[in-house]
Short mmCIF file of C-alpha atoms in Angstrom, two decimals:
data_model
loop_
_atom_site.label_atom_id
_atom_site.label_comp_id
_atom_site.label_asym_id
_atom_site.label_seq_id
_atom_site.Cartn_x
_atom_site.Cartn_y
_atom_site.Cartn_z
CA MET A 25 43.45 38.84 -14.11
CA PRO A 26 44.64 38.16 -10.53
CA THR A 27 42.06 36.64 -8.25
CA THR A 28 41.31 37.75 -4.71
CA PRO A 29 42.25 35.09 -2.11
CA VAL A 30 39.22 33.35 -0.66
CA ARG A 31 38.73 34.08 3.04
CA THR A 32 36.58 31.79 5.13
CA GLU A 33 35.71 31.78 8.81
CA PRO A 34 37.09 29.00 11.05
CA ASP A 35 34.65 26.76 12.88
CA THR A 36 33.86 27.32 16.56
CA GLU A 37 36.11 24.48 17.78
CA THR A 38 39.10 25.91 15.93
CA ARG A 39 38.38 29.44 17.13
CA LEU A 40 38.26 28.28 20.77
CA ALA A 41 41.53 26.34 20.37
CA ILE A 42 43.33 29.36 18.91
CA GLN A 43 41.98 31.65 21.63
CA ALA A 44 43.27 29.20 24.26
CA LEU A 45 46.67 29.15 22.51
CA THR A 46 47.08 32.94 22.44
CA ALA A 47 45.82 33.28 26.01
CA GLU A 48 48.40 30.73 27.15
CA HIS A 49 51.10 32.68 25.29
CA ALA A 50 50.22 35.87 27.18
CA TYR A 51 49.95 34.03 30.50
CA ARG A 52 53.41 32.49 30.22
CA LEU A 53 54.97 35.86 29.40
CA ASP A 54 53.24 37.53 32.36
CA HIS A 55 53.78 34.80 34.98
CA GLY A 56 57.48 33.97 34.82
CA GLN A 57 57.18 31.11 32.33
CA ALA A 58 58.70 32.72 29.23
CA ASP A 59 61.34 29.97 29.25
CA THR A 60 58.59 27.58 28.09
CA LEU A 61 57.19 29.91 25.42
CA HIS A 62 58.87 27.95 22.61
CA GLU A 63 56.51 25.05 23.33
CA LEU A 64 53.68 27.09 21.77
CA TYR A 65 55.50 27.49 18.43
CA THR A 66 56.13 25.13 15.54
CA GLY A 67 59.67 23.84 15.04
CA ASP A 68 60.27 26.52 12.39
CA GLY A 69 58.28 29.13 14.33
CA GLU A 70 59.13 32.82 14.08
CA LEU A 71 58.69 35.79 16.44
CA LEU A 72 59.24 38.93 14.38
CA GLY A 73 59.45 42.60 15.30
CA LEU A 74 60.91 42.00 18.75
CA PRO A 75 64.09 44.02 19.41
CA PRO A 76 66.99 43.62 19.10
CA LYS A 77 66.37 41.11 16.30
CA ASP A 78 63.83 38.69 14.87
CA LEU A 79 63.71 35.22 16.42
CA ILE A 80 63.80 32.50 13.78
CA GLY A 81 63.26 28.91 14.87
CA LYS A 82 62.24 27.27 18.11
CA GLU A 83 65.79 27.33 19.54
CA ALA A 84 66.07 31.11 19.14
CA ILE A 85 62.67 31.61 20.79
CA SER A 86 63.74 29.32 23.63
CA ALA A 87 66.99 31.26 24.23
CA TRP A 88 65.12 34.56 24.27
CA GLY A 89 62.50 33.13 26.63
CA ILE A 90 65.14 31.97 29.11
CA ALA A 91 66.65 35.49 29.19
CA ARG A 92 63.18 37.04 29.47
CA ALA A 93 62.17 34.81 32.40
CA ALA A 94 65.29 35.90 34.30
CA LEU A 95 64.34 39.59 34.20
CA PRO A 96 62.81 41.21 37.33
CA ARG A 97 59.81 42.32 35.28
CA THR A 98 56.08 42.55 35.87
CA SER A 99 54.02 42.65 32.68
CA ARG A 100 50.47 42.27 31.46
CA HIS A 101 49.57 41.58 27.84
CA ILE A 102 46.01 42.67 27.03
CA GLU A 103 44.79 41.15 23.77
CA THR A 104 41.42 41.88 22.16
CA ASN A 105 39.59 42.01 18.82
CA HIS A 106 40.88 38.59 17.75
CA ARG A 107 40.11 38.25 14.04
CA LEU A 108 40.62 34.79 12.48
CA HIS A 109 40.33 33.71 8.86
CA TRP A 110 41.52 31.04 6.46
CA GLU A 111 43.52 32.21 3.47
CA ASP A 112 45.28 29.95 0.95
CA ASP A 113 44.72 26.97 3.26
CA ARG A 114 46.50 28.73 6.14
CA LEU A 115 44.91 30.03 9.31
CA HIS A 116 45.70 33.67 10.08
CA GLY A 117 44.84 35.90 13.01
CA THR A 118 45.14 39.53 14.07
CA LEU A 119 44.94 40.71 17.69
CA TYR A 120 44.97 44.21 19.15
CA ALA A 121 47.69 44.22 21.81
CA THR A 122 48.34 46.60 24.70
CA VAL A 123 51.38 45.77 26.83
CA HIS A 124 52.01 47.16 30.31
CA ARG A 125 55.31 46.42 32.00
CA SER A 126 57.39 47.55 34.96
CA ASP A 127 60.93 46.74 36.03
CA THR A 128 60.56 48.18 39.54
CA GLU A 129 59.79 46.27 42.72
CA ASP A 130 56.82 48.50 43.47
CA THR A 131 55.56 48.13 39.87
CA THR A 132 55.68 51.82 39.04
CA ASP A 133 56.03 53.27 35.53
CA THR A 134 53.21 51.10 34.19
CA ALA A 135 52.05 53.34 31.35
CA PRO A 136 51.46 51.23 28.21
CA PHE A 137 54.79 50.08 26.84
CA MET A 138 53.31 49.11 23.49
CA VAL A 139 50.01 49.52 21.65
CA GLY A 140 49.70 47.72 18.34
CA ASP A 141 48.82 44.48 16.57
CA TYR A 142 49.95 40.88 16.63
CA GLU A 143 49.69 39.36 13.16
CA ASP A 144 49.73 35.57 13.49
CA GLU A 145 49.85 32.48 11.34
CA TYR A 146 48.91 29.17 12.97
CA ALA A 147 49.63 25.55 12.08
CA LEU A 148 48.24 22.23 13.28
CA VAL A 149 51.02 20.01 14.69
CA ASP A 150 50.18 16.50 15.92
CA GLY A 151 46.58 17.55 16.46
CA ARG A 152 47.44 20.72 18.44
CA TRP A 153 47.44 24.30 17.18
CA ARG A 154 50.75 26.13 17.38
CA ILE A 155 52.00 29.56 16.31
CA ARG A 156 53.86 29.36 13.01
CA ARG A 157 54.66 33.08 12.88
CA ARG A 158 53.89 36.08 15.09
CA THR A 159 54.71 39.57 13.80
CA ILE A 160 54.58 42.47 16.27
CA ARG A 161 53.50 45.76 14.71
CA ARG A 162 53.49 48.88 16.86
CA GLY A 163 50.52 51.13 16.17
CA PHE A 164 51.60 54.06 18.36
CA ARG A 165 54.72 55.36 20.00
CA VAL A 166 53.98 55.55 23.71
CA ALA A 167 55.58 58.46 25.57
CA THR A 168 57.57 57.60 28.68
CA PRO A 169 58.76 59.73 31.60
CA THR A 170 62.32 59.52 30.27
CA ASP A 171 61.50 60.98 26.84
CA HIS A 172 63.86 63.80 25.90
CA SER A 173 62.46 67.30 25.68
CA ALA A 174 63.72 70.78 24.94
CA HIS A 175 64.56 71.10 28.64
CA ALA A 176 66.74 67.96 28.84
CA ALA A 177 70.27 68.60 30.10
CA ALA A 178 73.52 66.87 29.27
CA THR A 179 75.27 64.99 32.07
CA MET A 180 78.99 64.33 32.49
CA PHE A 181 80.39 61.29 34.31
CA GLY A 182 83.94 60.65 35.48
CA LEU A 183 84.48 56.94 35.03
CA ASP A 184 86.69 56.71 38.12
CA ASP A 185 84.00 58.46 40.17
CA LEU A 186 81.13 56.10 39.39
CA PRO A 187 79.92 53.73 42.13
CA PHE A 188 81.23 50.26 41.33
CA GLU A 189 80.24 46.78 42.44
CA GLU A 190 82.84 44.04 42.81
CA VAL A 191 81.60 41.14 40.73
CA ARG A 192 84.57 38.97 41.70
CA PRO A 193 88.02 39.79 43.03
CA GLY A 194 89.79 41.54 40.19
CA PHE A 195 86.60 42.52 38.35
CA ALA A 196 84.58 45.66 39.22
CA ARG A 197 81.66 47.07 37.23
CA SER A 198 79.42 50.12 36.98
CA ALA A 199 76.96 51.37 34.35
CA ILE A 200 75.23 54.37 32.86
CA ARG A 201 72.16 54.43 30.64
CA SER A 202 70.18 56.58 28.27
CA ASP A 203 66.61 56.04 27.10
CA GLY A 204 67.70 53.55 24.45
CA ALA A 205 71.02 52.01 25.49
CA LEU A 206 72.96 50.84 28.53
CA THR A 207 76.74 50.89 28.93
CA THR A 208 78.73 48.92 31.51
CA ILE A 209 82.16 50.11 32.60
CA ASN A 210 84.35 47.16 33.58
CA TRP A 211 87.75 47.27 35.26
CA PHE A 212 89.89 44.10 35.20
CA GLU A 213 93.01 43.65 37.29
CA PRO A 214 95.99 41.70 35.88
CA GLY A 215 95.66 38.00 36.56
CA PHE A 216 91.84 37.89 36.57
CA THR A 217 90.63 34.74 34.80
CA THR A 218 87.28 34.05 33.18
CA ARG A 219 84.92 31.35 34.42
CA GLY A 220 83.99 30.40 30.88
CA PRO A 221 81.54 31.44 28.18
CA HIS A 222 77.98 32.66 28.59
CA SER A 223 75.41 33.92 26.10
CA HIS A 224 72.39 36.23 26.04
CA ALA A 225 69.87 37.56 23.56
CA PHE A 226 71.40 41.05 23.46
CA ASP A 227 73.80 42.27 20.79
CA GLN A 228 76.96 43.62 22.42
CA LEU A 229 79.77 46.00 21.46
CA SER A 230 82.84 45.48 23.67
CA TYR A 231 85.45 48.23 23.67
CA VAL A 232 88.91 47.96 25.22
CA LEU A 233 90.06 51.48 26.08
CA ALA A 234 93.01 50.68 28.34
CA GLY A 235 95.26 47.65 28.58
CA ALA A 236 94.54 44.49 26.60
CA MET A 237 91.95 41.70 26.76
CA ARG A 238 91.42 38.31 25.18
CA PHE A 239 87.87 37.60 23.97
CA TYR A 240 86.59 34.09 23.31
CA VAL A 241 83.60 34.44 20.95
CA GLY A 242 82.11 31.24 19.58
CA ASP A 243 85.05 29.37 18.03
CA ASP A 244 87.15 32.53 17.62
CA VAL A 245 89.75 34.14 19.89
CA PHE A 246 90.48 37.87 19.64
CA ASP A 247 93.30 39.73 21.42
CA LEU A 248 92.20 43.37 21.73
CA HIS A 249 94.82 45.98 22.54
CA ALA A 250 93.45 49.43 23.37
CA PRO A 251 91.88 51.11 21.55
CA ALA A 252 89.84 48.32 19.93
CA VAL A 253 86.29 46.96 19.75
CA VAL A 254 84.61 43.64 18.99
CA HIS A 255 80.96 43.07 18.01
CA ILE A 256 79.33 40.06 19.70
CA PRO A 257 75.98 39.06 18.13
CA GLY A 258 73.17 38.03 20.45
CA GLY A 259 73.10 34.33 21.29
CA LEU A 260 76.80 33.72 20.60
CA PRO A 261 78.72 32.23 23.59
CA HIS A 262 81.55 34.49 24.75
CA CYS A 263 83.82 35.44 27.64
CA ALA A 264 86.88 37.62 28.19
CA GLU A 265 89.84 38.20 30.48
CA PRO A 266 92.73 40.68 30.70
CA ILE A 267 96.13 39.84 29.27
CA GLY A 268 99.43 41.44 30.18
CA ASP A 269 100.44 43.32 33.32
CA GLU A 270 98.25 46.41 32.87
CA ARG A 271 94.83 47.10 34.37
CA ALA A 272 92.24 46.79 31.58
CA LEU A 273 89.26 49.07 30.98
CA ASN A 274 86.46 47.40 29.01
CA ILE A 275 83.20 49.15 28.09
CA ASP A 276 80.21 47.10 26.87
CA VAL A 277 77.30 48.74 25.05
CA PHE A 278 73.88 47.04 24.97
CA ALA A 279 70.98 48.29 22.86
CA PRO A 280 68.17 48.02 23.62
CA ILE A 281 68.63 48.35 27.38
CA ARG A 282 69.54 45.27 29.42
CA GLU A 283 67.02 45.42 32.25
CA ASP A 284 69.04 43.05 34.45
CA TYR A 285 71.77 45.73 34.66
CA LEU A 286 69.42 48.57 35.62
CA PRO A 287 70.35 48.39 39.35
CA LEU A 288 73.82 49.59 38.33
CA CYS A 289 72.26 52.83 37.05
CA GLU A 290 70.47 53.92 40.22
CA HIS A 291 73.14 56.58 40.77
CA GLN A 292 71.56 58.42 37.81
CA GLY A 293 68.20 58.61 39.56
CA TYR A 294 66.61 55.81 37.55
CA ARG A 295 64.62 53.25 39.49
CA ALA A 296 65.81 49.69 38.79
#
């Protein structure tokens, strides 16, 4: 017959060390130090349940942390009911987590963004406790002011009528958003040249709806002639530029929302 795994309580010294570790994790997220978050994980550490995809390995956590630290975000992670136990020679923990966050300068819209659990596994590395795996499990769906209702109305946008910002000469951009996705509308004039590849944690769908563009994605080169689309996975270096003599229209779709592009959506009445 199968046996029930033996669960034992950690000693006080271990409990205090783990509590210090998880408190430091929350502090770095909330005080602009997410780019150092990977230091609190083992080399094969995992951060699971975080959209748009799970983070596997210290390098992936580091890349996400760099993008997170660049966001104009205020957050507070409130963690309670920390339950620790040994099981099969591994130290496990469960925390209740409530996350408040705001992407506005006056820190409005601070209703809880997430209420749920963190399920952790810890490992001792060179005498210091580190997170081997953290799994985020949402316990409740938290309503937000932008939730759709029976009274929601459709909105039409003329792409030529949207307010644009000039990123560089020959490249102008605008954006629209919904509750779950953000779309940038990019116009490229003939002769515009890229400054080279960049990468981010967001998955990206890039459509070419007018003209033609050359995309450099990792080690691949794609020439897209309208209508066409390329999928760019998060973390993969990429860049693009128009080819030919025709003005190019490129539309990029990001899901979940890219908060760093929210200022482009203020024309919709959203606060960035």
